[in-house]
Amino acid sequence: MTISPGLLESAGMFAQLAVPTAHRWVVIADAAVTARHGDAVRASFADAPTWLDVPSGEAHKTRDTWAALTDAMVAQGHGRDSAVLALGGGVVGDVAGFVAATYARGIPVVQVPTTLLAMVDASIGGKTALDIPGGKNLIGAFHPPSAVLADPLALATLPEADRRAGVAEMLKHGIVADAAHLHHVLAHLDALVRPGAEATVAVVECVAQSAQIKASIVRDDPYERGRRAVLNFGHTLAHAVEAATHYAVRHGEAVAMGLVVEARVAELLHVAEPGTHHTVRDAVRAAGLPEGPPDGISVDSLLSAMRTDKKGRRGQLRCALPQRVGTMASREDQWTHVVPDEVWAAALGA
Ligand SMILES: NC(=O)c1ccc[n+]([C@@H]2O[C@H](COP(=O)([O-])OP(=O)(O)OC[C@H]3O[C@@H](n4cnc5c(N)ncnc54)[C@H](O)[C@@H]3O)[C@@H](O)[C@H]2O)c1
Ligand SMILES: [Zn+2]
């Protein structure tokens, strides 16, 4: 991964260097990002790429979008010697990544994340996905990017709520693997969410640290056969909240709720040391992120949404849980724990 202020202006050139075999390029971009940064990226290619916009928002991370994009690529005559550059947040990264994973049985993808969440998390690790009515990310593939190019200056146009959503995944990285990172992020919250501070040393350092934590966990377990599952901390509940609210909350906001609730689950199951839940809750609170599901979402609706999530095995809900901040609980390389319905209900305060 390369993080450098101003990198968008040479994204095409770096992508071509990363994939020298690609003769043609397709840029799959979030329409809102095209409006703000499209000209700079377009001008960074030696030859004009095919430019395909995706409307903004989780509602477009669908099979219909995948079909429209792949049809357009066929119409433009793209073949196995083409490559994809994904320009946008996690939504476009996931869709464009899945297009690349499946087009002509797989062509290279370069991720150019433009949200904080995508820079520290979604662009790294090779997971690509679509949402279907049955659940979030249920269709997908592992398709690691040939390069990840992050320009912190792109964050200048990102709304504050989307910046905070990105902080949620950074807190997660601290909780699952590095307590010092959690404190570092909390110490620099202001710079992370304040427009104008995008390229400060503090922001670039926090982003790089968070991305490195994710990358090192993925490197050891790329196909999630073991420890990579710790990166799903907070996500069993998060995906259920996203589904139950029809994606009315941002992914990062749902993750923040999941961190707090699943930390409480860990204490109720005596997996986590006492105090872990409060430390996690205080961090989420300090970041100005929500601590629990919105009013009106019943425990039953969350439980049924969780059952369709891919982490439910043999009807049992399993979660990666912390032992303490900075360390996840494991037994004999088993990184997930069965969480009975009554424990979810208690953790959700029912
Ligand atoms: N593949 C993975 O490993 C992984 C990991 C974490 C999250 N995800 C996925 O990522 C998605 C969430 O990502 P996200 O938070 O980036 O959401 P997003 O892609 O929807 O982007 C958030 C908003 O910011 C706008 N935007 C993007 N860049 C901008 C910029 N530079 N300036 C102004 N506006 C900009 C978008 O139009 C959108 O409205 C979810 O679908 C989640 O499942 C995937
Ligand atoms: Zn996530």
Short mmCIF file of C-alpha atoms and ligand atoms in Angstrom, two decimals:
data_model
loop_
_atom_site.label_atom_id
_atom_site.label_comp_id
_atom_site.label_asym_id
_atom_site.label_seq_id
_atom_site.Cartn_x
_atom_site.Cartn_y
_atom_site.Cartn_z
CA MET A 1 0.00 0.00 0.00
CA THR A 2 1.22 3.50 -0.84
CA ILE A 3 -0.03 6.49 1.16
CA SER A 4 1.01 9.86 -0.14
CA PRO A 5 -0.59 13.30 -0.30
CA GLY A 6 -1.32 14.18 -3.94
CA LEU A 7 -1.17 10.56 -5.11
CA LEU A 8 -4.51 10.82 -6.98
CA GLU A 9 -2.77 12.98 -9.56
CA SER A 10 -0.51 10.08 -10.51
CA ALA A 11 -2.85 7.17 -9.67
CA GLY A 12 -3.08 6.02 -13.30
CA MET A 13 0.68 6.01 -13.72
CA PHE A 14 1.22 4.02 -10.51
CA ALA A 15 -1.54 1.60 -11.48
CA GLN A 16 0.12 1.01 -14.86
CA LEU A 17 3.43 0.35 -13.10
CA ALA A 18 1.73 -2.11 -10.74
CA VAL A 19 0.04 -3.98 -13.63
CA PRO A 20 2.42 -3.71 -16.58
CA THR A 21 0.51 -6.46 -18.44
CA ALA A 22 -2.66 -4.36 -18.67
CA HIS A 23 -3.17 -2.84 -22.09
CA ARG A 24 -6.44 -1.13 -21.27
CA TRP A 25 -7.98 0.24 -18.09
CA VAL A 26 -11.49 0.51 -16.72
CA VAL A 27 -12.01 3.03 -13.93
CA ILE A 28 -15.01 2.07 -11.80
CA ALA A 29 -15.77 5.12 -9.71
CA ASP A 30 -18.23 6.43 -7.14
CA ALA A 31 -20.15 9.14 -9.04
CA ALA A 32 -19.62 11.60 -6.16
CA VAL A 33 -15.87 10.99 -6.30
CA THR A 34 -15.80 11.41 -10.08
CA ALA A 35 -17.42 14.82 -9.63
CA ARG A 36 -14.69 15.90 -7.20
CA HIS A 37 -11.54 14.05 -8.23
CA GLY A 38 -12.32 12.47 -11.63
CA ASP A 39 -10.38 14.94 -13.78
CA ALA A 40 -7.15 14.43 -11.81
CA VAL A 41 -7.35 10.65 -12.04
CA ARG A 42 -8.34 10.65 -15.72
CA ALA A 43 -5.38 12.87 -16.58
CA SER A 44 -2.99 10.51 -14.76
CA PHE A 45 -3.38 7.75 -17.40
CA ALA A 46 -1.21 7.68 -20.51
CA ASP A 47 -4.24 6.52 -22.59
CA ALA A 48 -7.81 7.48 -21.66
CA PRO A 49 -9.43 4.68 -19.62
CA THR A 50 -13.03 3.50 -19.95
CA TRP A 51 -14.81 5.40 -17.16
CA LEU A 52 -17.81 3.78 -15.47
CA ASP A 53 -19.62 5.60 -12.65
CA VAL A 54 -21.55 3.86 -9.90
CA PRO A 55 -24.18 5.90 -8.03
CA SER A 56 -23.13 6.51 -4.39
CA GLY A 57 -24.33 4.40 -1.50
CA GLU A 58 -24.65 0.88 -0.14
CA ALA A 59 -27.96 0.50 -2.02
CA HIS A 60 -25.90 0.11 -5.22
CA LYS A 61 -23.62 -2.69 -3.97
CA THR A 62 -25.80 -5.14 -5.88
CA ARG A 63 -25.94 -7.78 -8.59
CA ASP A 64 -27.67 -5.20 -10.84
CA THR A 65 -24.70 -2.87 -10.55
CA TRP A 66 -22.33 -5.80 -11.22
CA ALA A 67 -24.37 -6.75 -14.31
CA ALA A 68 -24.45 -3.18 -15.65
CA LEU A 69 -20.70 -2.76 -15.17
CA THR A 70 -19.72 -6.06 -16.76
CA ASP A 71 -22.13 -5.48 -19.69
CA ALA A 72 -20.56 -2.07 -20.25
CA MET A 73 -17.08 -3.61 -20.22
CA VAL A 74 -18.11 -6.19 -22.81
CA ALA A 75 -19.64 -3.45 -24.95
CA GLN A 76 -16.35 -1.53 -24.78
CA GLY A 77 -14.46 -4.63 -25.91
CA HIS A 78 -12.48 -5.27 -22.74
CA GLY A 79 -10.76 -8.61 -22.45
CA ARG A 80 -8.26 -10.46 -20.32
CA ASP A 81 -5.59 -7.82 -20.96
CA SER A 82 -7.67 -5.12 -19.24
CA ALA A 83 -7.45 -4.10 -15.58
CA VAL A 84 -9.76 -2.26 -13.19
CA LEU A 85 -9.02 0.77 -11.05
CA ALA A 86 -11.54 1.13 -8.21
CA LEU A 87 -11.98 4.79 -7.20
CA GLY A 88 -14.15 5.44 -4.16
CA GLY A 89 -15.07 4.17 -0.73
CA GLY A 90 -15.70 0.63 0.45
CA VAL A 91 -18.88 0.26 -1.61
CA VAL A 92 -17.18 0.88 -4.94
CA GLY A 93 -14.08 -1.02 -3.79
CA ASP A 94 -16.20 -4.09 -3.04
CA VAL A 95 -18.25 -3.92 -6.28
CA ALA A 96 -15.33 -3.07 -8.57
CA GLY A 97 -13.24 -5.74 -6.84
CA PHE A 98 -15.97 -8.32 -7.51
CA VAL A 99 -16.25 -7.19 -11.13
CA ALA A 100 -12.48 -7.69 -11.49
CA ALA A 101 -12.63 -11.05 -9.70
CA THR A 102 -15.26 -12.36 -12.10
CA TYR A 103 -14.67 -10.58 -15.44
CA ALA A 104 -13.11 -12.99 -17.95
CA ARG A 105 -12.41 -15.29 -14.96
CA GLY A 106 -10.47 -12.60 -13.18
CA ILE A 107 -8.51 -9.51 -14.20
CA PRO A 108 -6.25 -7.35 -11.98
CA VAL A 109 -7.64 -4.60 -9.77
CA VAL A 110 -5.92 -1.59 -8.23
CA GLN A 111 -7.73 -0.07 -5.28
CA VAL A 112 -7.73 3.71 -4.91
CA PRO A 113 -9.67 4.29 -1.68
CA THR A 114 -11.11 7.78 -1.13
CA THR A 115 -12.80 7.34 2.27
CA LEU A 116 -11.03 6.92 5.60
CA LEU A 117 -12.79 3.57 6.08
CA ALA A 118 -11.63 2.27 2.72
CA MET A 119 -8.06 3.50 3.27
CA VAL A 120 -7.63 1.74 6.61
CA ASP A 121 -9.77 -1.32 5.96
CA ALA A 122 -11.91 -2.06 2.90
CA SER A 123 -9.20 -1.64 0.24
CA ILE A 124 -6.85 -4.06 2.02
CA GLY A 125 -7.09 -7.82 2.20
CA GLY A 126 -8.73 -8.87 -1.04
CA LYS A 127 -12.32 -9.38 0.10
CA THR A 128 -14.83 -8.28 -2.55
CA ALA A 129 -18.59 -8.48 -2.18
CA LEU A 130 -22.16 -7.69 -3.18
CA ASP A 131 -25.24 -7.42 -0.96
CA ILE A 132 -28.33 -9.50 -1.81
CA PRO A 133 -31.79 -9.44 -0.22
CA GLY A 134 -30.74 -12.42 1.94
CA GLY A 135 -27.92 -10.46 3.53
CA LYS A 136 -24.88 -8.26 3.30
CA ASN A 137 -21.73 -9.41 1.47
CA LEU A 138 -23.28 -12.83 0.79
CA ILE A 139 -21.90 -12.91 -2.75
CA GLY A 140 -18.19 -12.31 -3.08
CA ALA A 141 -14.70 -13.54 -3.77
CA PHE A 142 -11.18 -13.19 -2.49
CA HIS A 143 -9.36 -11.12 -5.11
CA PRO A 144 -6.34 -9.27 -3.71
CA PRO A 145 -5.51 -5.94 -5.35
CA SER A 146 -2.30 -5.51 -7.34
CA ALA A 147 -1.78 -2.21 -5.52
CA VAL A 148 -3.55 0.07 -3.03
CA LEU A 149 -3.00 3.79 -3.60
CA ALA A 150 -4.28 6.12 -0.88
CA ASP A 151 -4.20 9.90 -1.15
CA PRO A 152 -5.05 11.48 2.22
CA LEU A 153 -5.83 14.77 0.43
CA ALA A 154 -8.90 13.03 -1.05
CA LEU A 155 -10.37 13.09 2.47
CA ALA A 156 -10.67 16.88 2.23
CA THR A 157 -14.07 16.49 0.56
CA LEU A 158 -15.32 13.63 2.77
CA PRO A 159 -18.18 14.61 5.14
CA GLU A 160 -17.41 14.45 8.86
CA ALA A 161 -19.89 11.62 9.54
CA ASP A 162 -18.11 9.46 6.96
CA ARG A 163 -14.76 10.27 8.58
CA ARG A 164 -16.11 9.19 11.97
CA ALA A 165 -17.38 5.98 10.38
CA GLY A 166 -13.81 5.28 9.27
CA VAL A 167 -12.55 5.84 12.80
CA ALA A 168 -14.75 2.91 13.95
CA GLU A 169 -12.64 0.42 11.95
CA MET A 170 -9.46 2.06 13.28
CA LEU A 171 -10.69 1.56 16.86
CA LYS A 172 -11.40 -2.06 15.90
CA HIS A 173 -7.83 -2.55 14.73
CA GLY A 174 -6.56 -1.25 18.06
CA ILE A 175 -8.91 -3.46 20.07
CA VAL A 176 -8.12 -6.64 18.13
CA ALA A 177 -4.36 -6.29 17.91
CA ASP A 178 -2.71 -3.20 19.39
CA ALA A 179 -3.86 -1.24 22.45
CA ALA A 180 -1.26 1.47 21.74
CA HIS A 181 -2.88 2.07 18.33
CA LEU A 182 -6.27 2.56 20.01
CA HIS A 183 -4.76 5.25 22.25
CA HIS A 184 -2.95 6.82 19.30
CA VAL A 185 -6.20 7.09 17.33
CA LEU A 186 -8.04 8.52 20.33
CA ALA A 187 -5.25 11.06 20.85
CA HIS A 188 -5.60 12.26 17.23
CA LEU A 189 -9.38 12.09 16.82
CA ASP A 190 -9.67 15.75 16.14
CA ALA A 191 -7.25 15.65 13.22
CA LEU A 192 -8.86 12.48 11.84
CA VAL A 193 -12.34 14.00 11.62
CA ARG A 194 -11.52 17.68 11.00
CA PRO A 195 -11.44 18.89 7.39
CA GLY A 196 -8.13 20.58 6.67
CA ALA A 197 -6.02 18.14 8.69
CA GLU A 198 -5.97 15.40 6.01
CA ALA A 199 -2.28 15.39 5.28
CA THR A 200 -0.91 16.12 8.74
CA VAL A 201 1.73 13.75 10.06
CA ALA A 202 -0.71 12.55 12.75
CA VAL A 203 -3.38 11.56 10.23
CA VAL A 204 -1.00 9.86 7.81
CA GLU A 205 0.62 7.95 10.71
CA CYS A 206 -2.71 6.79 12.13
CA VAL A 207 -3.95 5.67 8.70
CA ALA A 208 -0.69 3.84 7.95
CA GLN A 209 -0.67 2.13 11.35
CA SER A 210 -4.27 0.99 11.04
CA ALA A 211 -3.75 -0.28 7.50
CA GLN A 212 -0.61 -2.14 8.62
CA ILE A 213 -2.46 -3.90 11.42
CA LYS A 214 -5.05 -5.16 8.97
CA ALA A 215 -2.44 -6.08 6.35
CA SER A 216 -0.34 -8.08 8.80
CA ILE A 217 -3.32 -10.11 10.04
CA VAL A 218 -4.43 -10.79 6.44
CA ARG A 219 -0.90 -11.73 5.34
CA ASP A 220 -0.82 -14.55 7.90
CA ASP A 221 -4.29 -15.87 7.07
CA PRO A 222 -5.48 -14.58 3.66
CA TYR A 223 -8.47 -16.94 3.34
CA GLU A 224 -9.76 -16.56 6.91
CA ARG A 225 -9.11 -20.10 8.03
CA GLY A 226 -8.11 -18.91 11.51
CA ARG A 227 -6.98 -15.64 13.02
CA ARG A 228 -8.26 -13.34 10.27
CA ALA A 229 -11.69 -13.84 11.88
CA VAL A 230 -10.65 -11.34 14.57
CA LEU A 231 -11.17 -8.59 11.98
CA ASN A 232 -14.87 -9.47 12.09
CA PHE A 233 -15.05 -8.26 15.70
CA GLY A 234 -18.15 -6.06 15.96
CA HIS A 235 -19.40 -7.19 12.56
CA THR A 236 -21.89 -9.90 13.53
CA LEU A 237 -24.04 -7.26 15.17
CA ALA A 238 -23.04 -4.57 12.63
CA HIS A 239 -24.26 -6.55 9.62
CA ALA A 240 -27.52 -7.34 11.44
CA VAL A 241 -28.08 -3.65 12.22
CA GLU A 242 -27.33 -2.71 8.61
CA ALA A 243 -29.79 -5.31 7.30
CA ALA A 244 -32.50 -4.55 9.90
CA THR A 245 -32.31 -0.81 9.18
CA HIS A 246 -32.10 -1.37 5.40
CA TYR A 247 -28.67 0.29 5.42
CA ALA A 248 -29.94 3.51 6.97
CA VAL A 249 -26.84 3.59 9.18
CA ARG A 250 -23.32 3.80 7.79
CA HIS A 251 -21.23 0.61 7.91
CA GLY A 252 -18.73 2.24 10.28
CA GLU A 253 -21.51 3.43 12.58
CA ALA A 254 -22.93 -0.10 12.72
CA VAL A 255 -19.42 -1.39 13.46
CA ALA A 256 -19.13 1.05 16.38
CA MET A 257 -22.37 -0.37 17.84
CA GLY A 258 -21.05 -3.87 17.24
CA LEU A 259 -17.78 -3.19 19.05
CA VAL A 260 -19.62 -2.05 22.18
CA VAL A 261 -22.27 -4.78 22.18
CA GLU A 262 -19.85 -7.60 21.35
CA ALA A 263 -17.41 -6.38 24.03
CA ARG A 264 -20.31 -6.66 26.48
CA VAL A 265 -21.03 -10.16 25.12
CA ALA A 266 -17.38 -11.05 25.78
CA GLU A 267 -17.66 -9.93 29.41
CA LEU A 268 -20.98 -11.72 29.94
CA LEU A 269 -19.39 -14.94 28.65
CA HIS A 270 -16.37 -14.35 30.96
CA VAL A 271 -14.15 -14.33 27.88
CA ALA A 272 -13.06 -10.72 28.42
CA GLU A 273 -11.43 -9.24 31.47
CA PRO A 274 -13.74 -7.00 33.51
CA GLY A 275 -13.54 -3.41 32.30
CA THR A 276 -13.04 -4.31 28.63
CA HIS A 277 -16.59 -3.33 27.70
CA HIS A 278 -16.26 0.07 29.39
CA THR A 279 -12.95 0.80 27.70
CA VAL A 280 -14.46 -0.03 24.30
CA ARG A 281 -17.62 1.96 25.02
CA ASP A 282 -15.62 4.99 26.16
CA ALA A 283 -13.51 4.87 22.97
CA VAL A 284 -16.64 4.72 20.77
CA ARG A 285 -18.20 7.54 22.77
CA ALA A 286 -15.06 9.69 22.50
CA ALA A 287 -15.15 9.23 18.72
CA GLY A 288 -18.73 10.53 18.64
CA LEU A 289 -19.99 7.20 17.31
CA PRO A 290 -23.22 5.41 18.32
CA GLU A 291 -23.00 2.84 21.15
CA GLY A 292 -26.08 0.76 20.35
CA PRO A 293 -28.71 0.01 17.71
CA PRO A 294 -31.23 2.77 16.94
CA ASP A 295 -34.54 2.73 18.86
CA GLY A 296 -37.26 0.60 17.35
CA ILE A 297 -34.99 -2.23 16.20
CA SER A 298 -36.04 -5.33 18.16
CA VAL A 299 -33.65 -7.95 19.51
CA ASP A 300 -35.61 -10.57 17.53
CA SER A 301 -35.12 -8.75 14.25
CA LEU A 302 -31.39 -8.49 14.96
CA LEU A 303 -31.14 -12.18 15.88
CA SER A 304 -32.90 -13.26 12.72
CA ALA A 305 -30.69 -10.99 10.61
CA MET A 306 -27.62 -12.47 12.33
CA ARG A 307 -28.73 -15.99 11.45
CA THR A 308 -28.51 -15.26 7.74
CA ASP A 309 -25.05 -13.73 8.19
CA LYS A 310 -22.28 -15.95 6.90
CA LYS A 311 -20.76 -16.30 10.36
CA GLY A 312 -23.71 -18.36 11.62
CA ARG A 313 -22.56 -21.98 11.42
CA ARG A 314 -24.94 -24.88 12.05
CA GLY A 315 -27.47 -22.39 13.39
CA GLN A 316 -25.08 -21.25 16.10
CA LEU A 317 -24.01 -17.63 16.19
CA ARG A 318 -20.27 -17.34 16.57
CA CYS A 319 -18.18 -14.23 17.17
CA ALA A 320 -14.57 -13.24 17.53
CA LEU A 321 -14.32 -11.73 21.03
CA PRO A 322 -11.66 -9.75 22.91
CA GLN A 323 -9.85 -11.03 25.94
CA ARG A 324 -8.78 -7.48 26.68
CA VAL A 325 -8.15 -4.37 24.60
CA GLY A 326 -5.32 -5.26 22.21
CA THR A 327 -5.75 -9.04 22.47
CA MET A 328 -8.45 -11.30 21.06
CA ALA A 329 -9.45 -14.49 22.84
CA SER A 330 -8.50 -17.82 21.25
CA ARG A 331 -8.32 -21.46 22.21
CA GLU A 332 -6.33 -23.96 20.13
CA ASP A 333 -6.35 -21.60 17.11
CA GLN A 334 -10.14 -21.26 17.40
CA TRP A 335 -10.86 -17.53 17.18
CA THR A 336 -14.66 -17.51 17.41
CA HIS A 337 -17.00 -18.27 20.27
CA VAL A 338 -20.60 -19.47 20.35
CA VAL A 339 -22.91 -16.71 21.59
CA PRO A 340 -26.33 -17.95 22.79
CA ASP A 341 -29.43 -15.85 22.05
CA GLU A 342 -29.95 -14.96 25.71
CA VAL A 343 -26.45 -13.49 25.89
CA TRP A 344 -27.16 -11.32 22.83
CA ALA A 345 -30.41 -10.22 24.46
CA ALA A 346 -28.63 -9.36 27.71
CA ALA A 347 -25.84 -7.50 25.89
CA LEU A 348 -28.44 -5.54 23.93
CA GLY A 349 -30.03 -4.58 27.22
CA ALA A 350 -33.29 -6.47 26.65
N1 LIG B 1 -13.82 -5.64 1.63
C1 LIG B 1 -13.56 -5.38 2.88
O1 LIG B 1 -12.64 -5.96 3.47
C2 LIG B 1 -14.38 -4.36 3.61
C3 LIG B 1 -13.96 -3.91 4.87
C4 LIG B 1 -14.70 -2.92 5.49
C5 LIG B 1 -15.84 -2.40 4.88
N2 LIG B 1 -16.22 -2.88 3.67
C6 LIG B 1 -17.41 -2.34 3.01
O2 LIG B 1 -17.19 -0.95 2.77
C7 LIG B 1 -18.45 -0.29 2.70
C8 LIG B 1 -18.38 0.99 3.51
O3 LIG B 1 -17.37 1.80 2.97
P1 LIG B 1 -17.38 3.39 3.11
O4 LIG B 1 -17.62 3.77 4.51
O5 LIG B 1 -16.18 3.87 2.42
O6 LIG B 1 -18.73 3.80 2.34
P2 LIG B 1 -19.04 4.37 0.88
O7 LIG B 1 -18.23 3.73 -0.15
O8 LIG B 1 -20.52 4.33 0.75
O9 LIG B 1 -18.57 5.91 1.01
C9 LIG B 1 -19.22 6.75 1.95
C10 LIG B 1 -19.73 8.03 1.28
O10 LIG B 1 -18.63 8.87 0.96
C11 LIG B 1 -18.72 9.33 -0.38
N3 LIG B 1 -17.33 9.57 -0.78
C12 LIG B 1 -16.35 8.66 -1.00
N4 LIG B 1 -15.17 9.27 -1.14
C13 LIG B 1 -15.39 10.59 -1.03
C14 LIG B 1 -14.57 11.74 -1.07
N5 LIG B 1 -13.24 11.64 -1.18
N6 LIG B 1 -15.15 12.95 -0.92
C15 LIG B 1 -16.49 13.07 -0.75
N7 LIG B 1 -17.31 12.01 -0.67
C16 LIG B 1 -16.77 10.80 -0.81
C17 LIG B 1 -19.48 8.26 -1.10
O11 LIG B 1 -20.14 8.77 -2.24
C18 LIG B 1 -20.48 7.82 -0.02
O12 LIG B 1 -21.60 8.68 -0.03
C19 LIG B 1 -19.48 -1.28 3.20
O13 LIG B 1 -20.20 -1.80 2.12
C20 LIG B 1 -18.65 -2.36 3.85
O14 LIG B 1 -19.27 -3.62 3.82
C21 LIG B 1 -15.50 -3.83 3.02
ZN ZN B 2 -16.14 -3.40 8.46
#
